[in-house]
C-alpha cells in the first residue's frame, strides 16, 4: 500500500462501516510501511489488509475484499500474505480481532478463539471528579518504564506504537505511579472531537488503578465522540463507559495463530487494527 492507495482503503472499509479515516491509514503506514497491503486483480484494487510487527508478536487488521470478489480465495490470499510478512519479521504468534461473521473464516486458516471483546461508542459526558496524586501525565521520564511494563503483560514490545501515540500532539497519556513504580497506564488518540481510548494496561491485583485511569481519560474527553474496545469480562469498566454516555455497539473475538503470551491484567485494546 502507498499513500495513493489510502483513498481506496477508506472507501472499501466504509462499505463495512468501520469508520476508518485517511489519518488511520497514514498512522499505519508510518508505523509499518511494508505491512500495509492492497490486493490487485486485473489492474483493479479489490482488497486491503494491514499488519504490524511487535517482534515475536504480530497483529493483523483491516482484512477486507470487495464484495463481488468474495468467496474466491481473495481473502485467504491477503491474510496469508500478511501472515508471511509477520513471520519473516520474527513473529511466533499472530493475533487479530474477528467480527462474528468472520470467525469461521479465520478458524479454517488455523486461528483459535481467545476471548470476547465489546466495542462501545458515543459522546462522553464528564463523570464526577476524582483527584489522586498517584495519576501523572506521562512525560519522557515515564515512557521507557511504561514500555517495559506493557511488554511484561502484552508479551512483546509495543515500544514503537506507544512512542508514536505519546509523541503526537493532542493525544492523552497518563500513568499511575506509586513509589516510583508504574502500576498502570492509559492512552487515547485524539482527532479533534473524536477519540479512540486505548491502550490501557493495569495490574490485576491493584483493582482501583484501572478505573481511576479510565476516569481521568474520560473527563479529558468530555463532549467528544469516543470509541473503545475491551474484554467483555471487564464489567466494571464497561459500566463506567456506559455511565459516561457510551453504548455497546458490537462484539469481536480475539483470535490467535499459536497462543498469545499475554499475562493477566486489566486491559483495553489499543485498537482493532493493532491489538
PDB file of N, CA and C in Angstrom, residues 33-127:
ATOM      1  N   UNK A  33       5.357   0.614   7.205  1.00  0.00           N
ATOM      2  CA  UNK A  33       5.115   0.901   5.781  1.00  0.00           C
ATOM      3  C   UNK A  33       5.091  -0.332   4.895  1.00  0.00           C
ATOM      4  N   UNK A  34       5.820  -1.375   5.261  1.00  0.00           N
ATOM      5  CA  UNK A  34       5.835  -2.588   4.440  1.00  0.00           C
ATOM      6  C   UNK A  34       4.741  -3.575   4.844  1.00  0.00           C
ATOM      7  N   UNK A  35       3.947  -3.222   5.858  1.00  0.00           N
ATOM      8  CA  UNK A  35       2.920  -4.132   6.352  1.00  0.00           C
ATOM      9  C   UNK A  35       1.506  -3.749   5.973  1.00  0.00           C
ATOM     10  N   UNK A  36       1.362  -2.830   5.030  1.00  0.00           N
ATOM     11  CA  UNK A  36       0.038  -2.413   4.564  1.00  0.00           C
ATOM     12  C   UNK A  36      -0.108  -2.852   3.111  1.00  0.00           C
ATOM     13  N   UNK A  37      -1.154  -3.613   2.822  1.00  0.00           N
ATOM     14  CA  UNK A  37      -1.247  -4.287   1.531  1.00  0.00           C
ATOM     15  C   UNK A  37      -2.538  -3.956   0.792  1.00  0.00           C
ATOM     16  N   UNK A  38      -2.418  -3.923  -0.535  1.00  0.00           N
ATOM     17  CA  UNK A  38      -3.580  -3.810  -1.418  1.00  0.00           C
ATOM     18  C   UNK A  38      -3.555  -5.004  -2.361  1.00  0.00           C
ATOM     19  N   UNK A  39      -4.699  -5.657  -2.528  1.00  0.00           N
ATOM     20  CA  UNK A  39      -4.811  -6.797  -3.438  1.00  0.00           C
ATOM     21  C   UNK A  39      -5.343  -6.312  -4.783  1.00  0.00           C
ATOM     22  N   UNK A  40      -4.640  -6.663  -5.844  1.00  0.00           N
ATOM     23  CA  UNK A  40      -4.997  -6.196  -7.189  1.00  0.00           C
ATOM     24  C   UNK A  40      -5.347  -7.393  -8.073  1.00  0.00           C
ATOM     25  N   UNK A  41      -6.441  -7.262  -8.819  1.00  0.00           N
ATOM     26  CA  UNK A  41      -6.879  -8.297  -9.770  1.00  0.00           C
ATOM     27  C   UNK A  41      -7.222  -7.617 -11.092  1.00  0.00           C
ATOM     28  N   UNK A  42      -6.536  -8.015 -12.160  1.00  0.00           N
ATOM     29  CA  UNK A  42      -6.764  -7.404 -13.482  1.00  0.00           C
ATOM     30  C   UNK A  42      -6.683  -5.882 -13.411  1.00  0.00           C
ATOM     31  N   UNK A  43      -5.639  -5.386 -12.750  1.00  0.00           N
ATOM     32  CA  UNK A  43      -5.359  -3.942 -12.616  1.00  0.00           C
ATOM     33  C   UNK A  43      -6.375  -3.204 -11.747  1.00  0.00           C
ATOM     34  N   UNK A  44      -7.260  -3.938 -11.078  1.00  0.00           N
ATOM     35  CA  UNK A  44      -8.264  -3.318 -10.207  1.00  0.00           C
ATOM     36  C   UNK A  44      -7.942  -3.633  -8.750  1.00  0.00           C
ATOM     37  N   UNK A  45      -7.991  -2.615  -7.903  1.00  0.00           N
ATOM     38  CA  UNK A  45      -7.793  -2.835  -6.471  1.00  0.00           C
ATOM     39  C   UNK A  45      -9.060  -3.458  -5.886  1.00  0.00           C
ATOM     40  N   UNK A  46      -8.913  -4.639  -5.278  1.00  0.00           N
ATOM     41  CA  UNK A  46     -10.106  -5.348  -4.801  1.00  0.00           C
ATOM     42  C   UNK A  46     -10.059  -5.677  -3.309  1.00  0.00           C
ATOM     43  N   UNK A  47      -8.961  -5.387  -2.636  1.00  0.00           N
ATOM     44  CA  UNK A  47      -8.887  -5.709  -1.219  1.00  0.00           C
ATOM     45  C   UNK A  47      -7.747  -5.001  -0.522  1.00  0.00           C
ATOM     46  N   UNK A  48      -7.774  -5.042   0.803  1.00  0.00           N
ATOM     47  CA  UNK A  48      -6.730  -4.390   1.598  1.00  0.00           C
ATOM     48  C   UNK A  48      -6.566  -5.126   2.922  1.00  0.00           C
ATOM     49  N   UNK A  49      -5.389  -4.989   3.496  1.00  0.00           N
ATOM     50  CA  UNK A  49      -5.106  -5.549   4.820  1.00  0.00           C
ATOM     51  C   UNK A  49      -3.935  -4.794   5.423  1.00  0.00           C
ATOM     52  N   UNK A  50      -3.864  -4.788   6.754  1.00  0.00           N
ATOM     53  CA  UNK A  50      -2.723  -4.184   7.438  1.00  0.00           C
ATOM     54  C   UNK A  50      -2.145  -5.187   8.431  1.00  0.00           C
ATOM     55  N   UNK A  51      -0.860  -5.058   8.677  1.00  0.00           N
ATOM     56  CA  UNK A  51      -0.179  -5.916   9.645  1.00  0.00           C
ATOM     57  C   UNK A  51       0.908  -5.102  10.327  1.00  0.00           C
ATOM     58  N   UNK A  52       1.099  -5.365  11.606  1.00  0.00           N
ATOM     59  CA  UNK A  52       2.155  -4.675  12.343  1.00  0.00           C
ATOM     60  C   UNK A  52       2.946  -5.694  13.155  1.00  0.00           C
ATOM     61  N   UNK A  53       4.261  -5.530  13.138  1.00  0.00           N
ATOM     62  CA  UNK A  53       5.157  -6.441  13.840  1.00  0.00           C
ATOM     63  C   UNK A  53       5.588  -5.841  15.172  1.00  0.00           C
ATOM     64  N   UNK A  54       5.370  -6.613  16.229  1.00  0.00           N
ATOM     65  CA  UNK A  54       5.951  -6.302  17.542  1.00  0.00           C
ATOM     66  C   UNK A  54       6.970  -7.395  17.863  1.00  0.00           C
ATOM     67  N   UNK A  55       7.886  -7.614  16.920  1.00  0.00           N
ATOM     68  CA  UNK A  55       8.900  -8.666  17.037  1.00  0.00           C
ATOM     69  C   UNK A  55       8.235 -10.043  17.106  1.00  0.00           C
ATOM     70  N   UNK A  56       8.229 -10.684  18.283  1.00  0.00           N
ATOM     71  CA  UNK A  56       7.709 -12.052  18.346  1.00  0.00           C
ATOM     72  C   UNK A  56       6.186 -12.145  18.265  1.00  0.00           C
ATOM     73  N   UNK A  57       5.498 -11.019  18.365  1.00  0.00           N
ATOM     74  CA  UNK A  57       4.041 -10.981  18.204  1.00  0.00           C
ATOM     75  C   UNK A  57       3.701 -10.105  17.005  1.00  0.00           C
ATOM     76  N   UNK A  58       2.847 -10.613  16.133  1.00  0.00           N
ATOM     77  CA  UNK A  58       2.351  -9.819  15.015  1.00  0.00           C
ATOM     78  C   UNK A  58       0.859  -9.613  15.155  1.00  0.00           C
ATOM     79  N   UNK A  59       0.357  -8.541  14.544  1.00  0.00           N
ATOM     80  CA  UNK A  59      -1.083  -8.272  14.616  1.00  0.00           C
ATOM     81  C   UNK A  59      -1.601  -7.901  13.230  1.00  0.00           C
ATOM     82  N   UNK A  60      -2.755  -8.455  12.885  1.00  0.00           N
ATOM     83  CA  UNK A  60      -3.369  -8.224  11.575  1.00  0.00           C
ATOM     84  C   UNK A  60      -4.691  -7.482  11.757  1.00  0.00           C
ATOM     85  N   UNK A  61      -4.930  -6.510  10.885  1.00  0.00           N
ATOM     86  CA  UNK A  61      -6.190  -5.772  10.929  1.00  0.00           C
ATOM     87  C   UNK A  61      -6.671  -5.411   9.539  1.00  0.00           C
ATOM     88  N   UNK A  62      -7.930  -5.009   9.463  1.00  0.00           N
ATOM     89  CA  UNK A  62      -8.500  -4.441   8.229  1.00  0.00           C
ATOM     90  C   UNK A  62      -8.435  -5.379   7.030  1.00  0.00           C
ATOM     91  N   UNK A  63      -8.597  -6.678   7.234  1.00  0.00           N
ATOM     92  CA  UNK A  63      -8.637  -7.595   6.095  1.00  0.00           C
ATOM     93  C   UNK A  63     -10.010  -7.478   5.442  1.00  0.00           C
ATOM     94  N   UNK A  64     -10.036  -6.996   4.223  1.00  0.00           N
ATOM     95  CA  UNK A  64     -11.317  -6.776   3.550  1.00  0.00           C
ATOM     96  C   UNK A  64     -11.153  -6.954   2.049  1.00  0.00           C
ATOM     97  N   UNK A  65     -12.169  -7.535   1.428  1.00  0.00           N
ATOM     98  CA  UNK A  65     -12.198  -7.764  -0.014  1.00  0.00           C
ATOM     99  C   UNK A  65     -13.507  -7.213  -0.560  1.00  0.00           C
ATOM    100  N   UNK A  66     -13.439  -6.600  -1.726  1.00  0.00           N
ATOM    101  CA  UNK A  66     -14.640  -6.099  -2.388  1.00  0.00           C
ATOM    102  C   UNK A  66     -15.679  -7.220  -2.493  1.00  0.00           C
ATOM    103  N   UNK A  67     -16.932  -6.867  -2.221  1.00  0.00           N
ATOM    104  CA  UNK A  67     -17.988  -7.882  -2.098  1.00  0.00           C
ATOM    105  C   UNK A  67     -18.086  -8.803  -3.311  1.00  0.00           C
ATOM    106  N   UNK A  68     -17.932  -8.242  -4.497  1.00  0.00           N
ATOM    107  CA  UNK A  68     -18.115  -9.078  -5.695  1.00  0.00           C
ATOM    108  C   UNK A  68     -16.963 -10.049  -5.930  1.00  0.00           C
ATOM    109  N   UNK A  69     -15.889  -9.903  -5.168  1.00  0.00           N
ATOM    110  CA  UNK A  69     -14.740 -10.811  -5.311  1.00  0.00           C
ATOM    111  C   UNK A  69     -14.616 -11.777  -4.132  1.00  0.00           C
ATOM    112  N   UNK A  70     -15.589 -11.766  -3.224  1.00  0.00           N
ATOM    113  CA  UNK A  70     -15.521 -12.653  -2.064  1.00  0.00           C
ATOM    114  C   UNK A  70     -15.889 -14.087  -2.450  1.00  0.00           C
ATOM    115  N   UNK A  71     -15.416 -15.022  -1.645  1.00  0.00           N
ATOM    116  CA  UNK A  71     -15.715 -16.422  -1.890  1.00  0.00           C
ATOM    117  C   UNK A  71     -14.879 -17.062  -2.976  1.00  0.00           C
ATOM    118  N   UNK A  72     -13.827 -16.363  -3.402  1.00  0.00           N
ATOM    119  CA  UNK A  72     -12.979 -16.872  -4.484  1.00  0.00           C
ATOM    120  C   UNK A  72     -11.514 -17.027  -4.051  1.00  0.00           C
ATOM    121  N   UNK A  73     -11.275 -16.916  -2.751  1.00  0.00           N
ATOM    122  CA  UNK A  73      -9.917 -17.089  -2.243  1.00  0.00           C
ATOM    123  C   UNK A  73      -9.131 -15.813  -2.065  1.00  0.00           C
ATOM    124  N   UNK A  74      -9.742 -14.666  -2.391  1.00  0.00           N
ATOM    125  CA  UNK A  74      -9.005 -13.400  -2.276  1.00  0.00           C
ATOM    126  C   UNK A  74      -8.672 -13.081  -0.819  1.00  0.00           C
ATOM    127  N   UNK A  75      -9.644 -13.303   0.082  1.00  0.00           N
ATOM    128  CA  UNK A  75      -9.402 -13.022   1.490  1.00  0.00           C
ATOM    129  C   UNK A  75      -8.294 -13.887   2.060  1.00  0.00           C
ATOM    130  N   UNK A  76      -8.300 -15.170   1.703  1.00  0.00           N
ATOM    131  CA  UNK A  76      -7.242 -16.078   2.163  1.00  0.00           C
ATOM    132  C   UNK A  76      -5.879 -15.644   1.642  1.00  0.00           C
ATOM    133  N   UNK A  77      -5.851 -15.206   0.388  1.00  0.00           N
ATOM    134  CA  UNK A  77      -4.591 -14.743  -0.206  1.00  0.00           C
ATOM    135  C   UNK A  77      -4.033 -13.550   0.559  1.00  0.00           C
ATOM    136  N   UNK A  78      -4.902 -12.588   0.864  1.00  0.00           N
ATOM    137  CA  UNK A  78      -4.483 -11.404   1.618  1.00  0.00           C
ATOM    138  C   UNK A  78      -3.975 -11.785   2.999  1.00  0.00           C
ATOM    139  N   UNK A  79      -4.750 -12.614   3.698  1.00  0.00           N
ATOM    140  CA  UNK A  79      -4.387 -12.990   5.057  1.00  0.00           C
ATOM    141  C   UNK A  79      -3.061 -13.742   5.089  1.00  0.00           C
ATOM    142  N   UNK A  80      -2.892 -14.686   4.193  1.00  0.00           N
ATOM    143  CA  UNK A  80      -1.647 -15.468   4.163  1.00  0.00           C
ATOM    144  C   UNK A  80      -0.447 -14.585   3.831  1.00  0.00           C
ATOM    145  N   UNK A  81      -0.656 -13.596   2.959  1.00  0.00           N
ATOM    146  CA  UNK A  81       0.437 -12.674   2.623  1.00  0.00           C
ATOM    147  C   UNK A  81       0.834 -11.863   3.856  1.00  0.00           C
ATOM    148  N   UNK A  82      -0.169 -11.366   4.597  1.00  0.00           N
ATOM    149  CA  UNK A  82       0.115 -10.598   5.811  1.00  0.00           C
ATOM    150  C   UNK A  82       0.805 -11.475   6.855  1.00  0.00           C
ATOM    151  N   UNK A  83       0.362 -12.714   6.990  1.00  0.00           N
ATOM    152  CA  UNK A  83       0.986 -13.636   7.945  1.00  0.00           C
ATOM    153  C   UNK A  83       2.437 -13.918   7.559  1.00  0.00           C
ATOM    154  N   UNK A  84       2.679 -14.132   6.285  1.00  0.00           N
ATOM    155  CA  UNK A  84       4.046 -14.396   5.815  1.00  0.00           C
ATOM    156  C   UNK A  84       4.957 -13.209   6.128  1.00  0.00           C
ATOM    157  N   UNK A  85       4.450 -12.002   5.925  1.00  0.00           N
ATOM    158  CA  UNK A  85       5.218 -10.797   6.246  1.00  0.00           C
ATOM    159  C   UNK A  85       5.603 -10.786   7.721  1.00  0.00           C
ATOM    160  N   UNK A  86       4.631 -11.077   8.597  1.00  0.00           N
ATOM    161  CA  UNK A  86       4.893 -11.035  10.036  1.00  0.00           C
ATOM    162  C   UNK A  86       5.858 -12.129  10.474  1.00  0.00           C
ATOM    163  N   UNK A  87       5.716 -13.319   9.909  1.00  0.00           N
ATOM    164  CA  UNK A  87       6.615 -14.420  10.261  1.00  0.00           C
ATOM    165  C   UNK A  87       8.049 -14.095   9.839  1.00  0.00           C
ATOM    166  N   UNK A  88       8.206 -13.481   8.668  1.00  0.00           N
ATOM    167  CA  UNK A  88       9.539 -13.058   8.225  1.00  0.00           C
ATOM    168  C   UNK A  88      10.135 -12.019   9.172  1.00  0.00           C
ATOM    169  N   UNK A  89       9.276 -11.230   9.809  1.00  0.00           N
ATOM    170  CA  UNK A  89       9.744 -10.212  10.755  1.00  0.00           C
ATOM    171  C   UNK A  89      10.036 -10.807  12.137  1.00  0.00           C
ATOM    172  N   UNK A  90       9.765 -12.097  12.311  1.00  0.00           N
ATOM    173  CA  UNK A  90      10.094 -12.749  13.570  1.00  0.00           C
ATOM    174  C   UNK A  90       8.921 -13.146  14.440  1.00  0.00           C
ATOM    175  N   UNK A  91       7.694 -12.984  13.941  1.00  0.00           N
ATOM    176  CA  UNK A  91       6.521 -13.311  14.757  1.00  0.00           C
ATOM    177  C   UNK A  91       6.435 -14.808  15.032  1.00  0.00           C
ATOM    178  N   UNK A  92       6.241 -15.142  16.300  1.00  0.00           N
ATOM    179  CA  UNK A  92       5.994 -16.531  16.690  1.00  0.00           C
ATOM    180  C   UNK A  92       4.503 -16.791  16.842  1.00  0.00           C
ATOM    181  N   UNK A  93       3.757 -15.732  17.054  1.00  0.00           N
ATOM    182  CA  UNK A  93       2.308 -15.827  17.131  1.00  0.00           C
ATOM    183  C   UNK A  93       1.707 -14.584  16.491  1.00  0.00           C
ATOM    184  N   UNK A  94       0.478 -14.721  16.004  1.00  0.00           N
ATOM    185  CA  UNK A  94      -0.200 -13.625  15.306  1.00  0.00           C
ATOM    186  C   UNK A  94      -1.604 -13.499  15.874  1.00  0.00           C
ATOM    187  N   UNK A  95      -1.982 -12.289  16.221  1.00  0.00           N
ATOM    188  CA  UNK A  95      -3.312 -12.038  16.764  1.00  0.00           C
ATOM    189  C   UNK A  95      -4.138 -11.170  15.844  1.00  0.00           C
ATOM    190  N   UNK A  96      -5.448 -11.203  16.073  1.00  0.00           N
ATOM    191  CA  UNK A  96      -6.369 -10.333  15.342  1.00  0.00           C
ATOM    192  C   UNK A  96      -7.700 -10.312  16.078  1.00  0.00           C
ATOM    193  N   UNK A  97      -8.528  -9.337  15.733  1.00  0.00           N
ATOM    194  CA  UNK A  97      -9.902  -9.283  16.221  1.00  0.00           C
ATOM    195  C   UNK A  97     -10.823  -9.638  15.065  1.00  0.00           C
ATOM    196  N   UNK A  98     -11.723 -10.590  15.299  1.00  0.00           N
ATOM    197  CA  UNK A  98     -12.617 -11.065  14.248  1.00  0.00           C
ATOM    198  C   UNK A  98     -14.057 -10.678  14.561  1.00  0.00           C
ATOM    199  N   UNK A  99     -14.742 -10.120  13.557  1.00  0.00           N
ATOM    200  CA  UNK A  99     -16.180  -9.927  13.671  1.00  0.00           C
ATOM    201  C   UNK A  99     -16.837 -11.305  13.678  1.00  0.00           C
ATOM    202  N   UNK A 100     -18.023 -11.399  14.277  1.00  0.00           N
ATOM    203  CA  UNK A 100     -18.672 -12.703  14.428  1.00  0.00           C
ATOM    204  C   UNK A 100     -18.843 -13.417  13.096  1.00  0.00           C
ATOM    205  N   UNK A 101     -19.104 -12.659  12.030  1.00  0.00           N
ATOM    206  CA  UNK A 101     -19.339 -13.267  10.720  1.00  0.00           C
ATOM    207  C   UNK A 101     -18.069 -13.829  10.095  1.00  0.00           C
ATOM    208  N   UNK A 102     -16.903 -13.449  10.629  1.00  0.00           N
ATOM    209  CA  UNK A 102     -15.637 -13.893  10.024  1.00  0.00           C
ATOM    210  C   UNK A 102     -14.879 -14.907  10.879  1.00  0.00           C
ATOM    211  N   UNK A 103     -15.431 -15.277  12.031  1.00  0.00           N
ATOM    212  CA  UNK A 103     -14.737 -16.213  12.925  1.00  0.00           C
ATOM    213  C   UNK A 103     -14.457 -17.535  12.215  1.00  0.00           C
ATOM    214  N   UNK A 104     -15.434 -18.066  11.497  1.00  0.00           N
ATOM    215  CA  UNK A 104     -15.234 -19.346  10.798  1.00  0.00           C
ATOM    216  C   UNK A 104     -14.136 -19.243   9.743  1.00  0.00           C
ATOM    217  N   UNK A 105     -14.088 -18.096   9.043  1.00  0.00           N
ATOM    218  CA  UNK A 105     -13.050 -17.879   8.031  1.00  0.00           C
ATOM    219  C   UNK A 105     -11.663 -17.999   8.653  1.00  0.00           C
ATOM    220  N   UNK A 106     -11.455 -17.319   9.784  1.00  0.00           N
ATOM    221  CA  UNK A 106     -10.141 -17.359  10.430  1.00  0.00           C
ATOM    222  C   UNK A 106      -9.866 -18.729  11.052  1.00  0.00           C
ATOM    223  N   UNK A 107     -10.901 -19.376  11.565  1.00  0.00           N
ATOM    224  CA  UNK A 107     -10.733 -20.708  12.142  1.00  0.00           C
ATOM    225  C   UNK A 107     -10.224 -21.696  11.095  1.00  0.00           C
ATOM    226  N   UNK A 108     -10.771 -21.609   9.893  1.00  0.00           N
ATOM    227  CA  UNK A 108     -10.358 -22.507   8.811  1.00  0.00           C
ATOM    228  C   UNK A 108      -8.895 -22.312   8.429  1.00  0.00           C
ATOM    229  N   UNK A 109      -8.348 -21.135   8.737  1.00  0.00           N
ATOM    230  CA  UNK A 109      -6.958 -20.845   8.406  1.00  0.00           C
ATOM    231  C   UNK A 109      -6.028 -21.019   9.610  1.00  0.00           C
ATOM    232  N   UNK A 110      -6.542 -21.653  10.664  1.00  0.00           N
ATOM    233  CA  UNK A 110      -5.687 -22.031  11.780  1.00  0.00           C
ATOM    234  C   UNK A 110      -5.744 -21.150  13.011  1.00  0.00           C
ATOM    235  N   UNK A 111      -6.560 -20.095  12.994  1.00  0.00           N
ATOM    236  CA  UNK A 111      -6.675 -19.226  14.165  1.00  0.00           C
ATOM    237  C   UNK A 111      -7.636 -19.840  15.181  1.00  0.00           C
ATOM    238  N   UNK A 112      -7.362 -19.592  16.464  1.00  0.00           N
ATOM    239  CA  UNK A 112      -8.206 -20.118  17.531  1.00  0.00           C
ATOM    240  C   UNK A 112      -8.754 -18.974  18.379  1.00  0.00           C
ATOM    241  N   UNK A 113      -9.959 -19.178  18.893  1.00  0.00           N
ATOM    242  CA  UNK A 113     -10.603 -18.174  19.746  1.00  0.00           C
ATOM    243  C   UNK A 113      -9.809 -17.990  21.033  1.00  0.00           C
ATOM    244  N   UNK A 114      -9.721 -16.723  21.470  1.00  0.00           N
ATOM    245  CA  UNK A 114      -9.008 -16.417  22.702  1.00  0.00           C
ATOM    246  C   UNK A 114      -9.958 -15.842  23.748  1.00  0.00           C
ATOM    247  N   UNK A 115     -10.614 -14.736  23.426  1.00  0.00           N
ATOM    248  CA  UNK A 115     -11.557 -14.118  24.358  1.00  0.00           C
ATOM    249  C   UNK A 115     -12.473 -13.166  23.600  1.00  0.00           C
ATOM    250  N   UNK A 116     -13.572 -12.804  24.252  1.00  0.00           N
ATOM    251  CA  UNK A 116     -14.569 -11.937  23.629  1.00  0.00           C
ATOM    252  C   UNK A 116     -14.391 -10.497  24.098  1.00  0.00           C
ATOM    253  N   UNK A 117     -14.481  -9.583  23.142  1.00  0.00           N
ATOM    254  CA  UNK A 117     -14.366  -8.147  23.405  1.00  0.00           C
ATOM    255  C   UNK A 117     -15.644  -7.452  22.953  1.00  0.00           C
ATOM    256  N   UNK A 118     -15.900  -6.299  23.525  1.00  0.00           N
ATOM    257  CA  UNK A 118     -17.019  -5.479  23.094  1.00  0.00           C
ATOM    258  C   UNK A 118     -16.504  -4.101  22.696  1.00  0.00           C
ATOM    259  N   UNK A 119     -17.146  -3.505  21.709  1.00  0.00           N
ATOM    260  CA  UNK A 119     -16.777  -2.172  21.230  1.00  0.00           C
ATOM    261  C   UNK A 119     -17.900  -1.212  21.591  1.00  0.00           C
ATOM    262  N   UNK A 120     -17.540  -0.138  22.286  1.00  0.00           N
ATOM    263  CA  UNK A 120     -18.509   0.878  22.690  1.00  0.00           C
ATOM    264  C   UNK A 120     -18.206   2.182  21.969  1.00  0.00           C
ATOM    265  N   UNK A 121     -19.269   2.935  21.686  1.00  0.00           N
ATOM    266  CA  UNK A 121     -19.145   4.229  21.018  1.00  0.00           C
ATOM    267  C   UNK A 121     -20.133   5.207  21.635  1.00  0.00           C
ATOM    268  N   UNK A 122     -19.828   6.493  21.509  1.00  0.00           N
ATOM    269  CA  UNK A 122     -20.771   7.507  21.959  1.00  0.00           C
ATOM    270  C   UNK A 122     -20.085   8.788  22.377  1.00  0.00           C
ATOM    271  N   UNK A 123     -20.907   9.774  22.716  1.00  0.00           N
ATOM    272  CA  UNK A 123     -20.393  11.071  23.167  1.00  0.00           C
ATOM    273  C   UNK A 123     -20.212  11.031  24.679  1.00  0.00           C
ATOM    274  N   UNK A 124     -19.023  11.393  25.115  1.00  0.00           N
ATOM    275  CA  UNK A 124     -18.685  11.321  26.537  1.00  0.00           C
ATOM    276  C   UNK A 124     -19.300  12.484  27.302  1.00  0.00           C
ATOM    277  N   UNK A 125     -19.859  12.158  28.455  1.00  0.00           N
ATOM    278  CA  UNK A 125     -20.251  13.193  29.415  1.00  0.00           C
ATOM    279  C   UNK A 125     -19.371  13.015  30.651  1.00  0.00           C
ATOM    280  N   UNK A 126     -18.911  14.126  31.196  1.00  0.00           N
ATOM    281  CA  UNK A 126     -17.943  14.072  32.294  1.00  0.00           C
ATOM    282  C   UNK A 126     -18.519  13.354  33.508  1.00  0.00           C
ATOM    283  N   UNK A 127     -17.662  12.617  34.186  1.00  0.00           N
ATOM    284  CA  UNK A 127     -18.021  11.941  35.425  1.00  0.00           C
ATOM    285  C   UNK A 127     -17.593  12.802  36.611  1.00  0.00           C
TER     286      UNK A 127
END
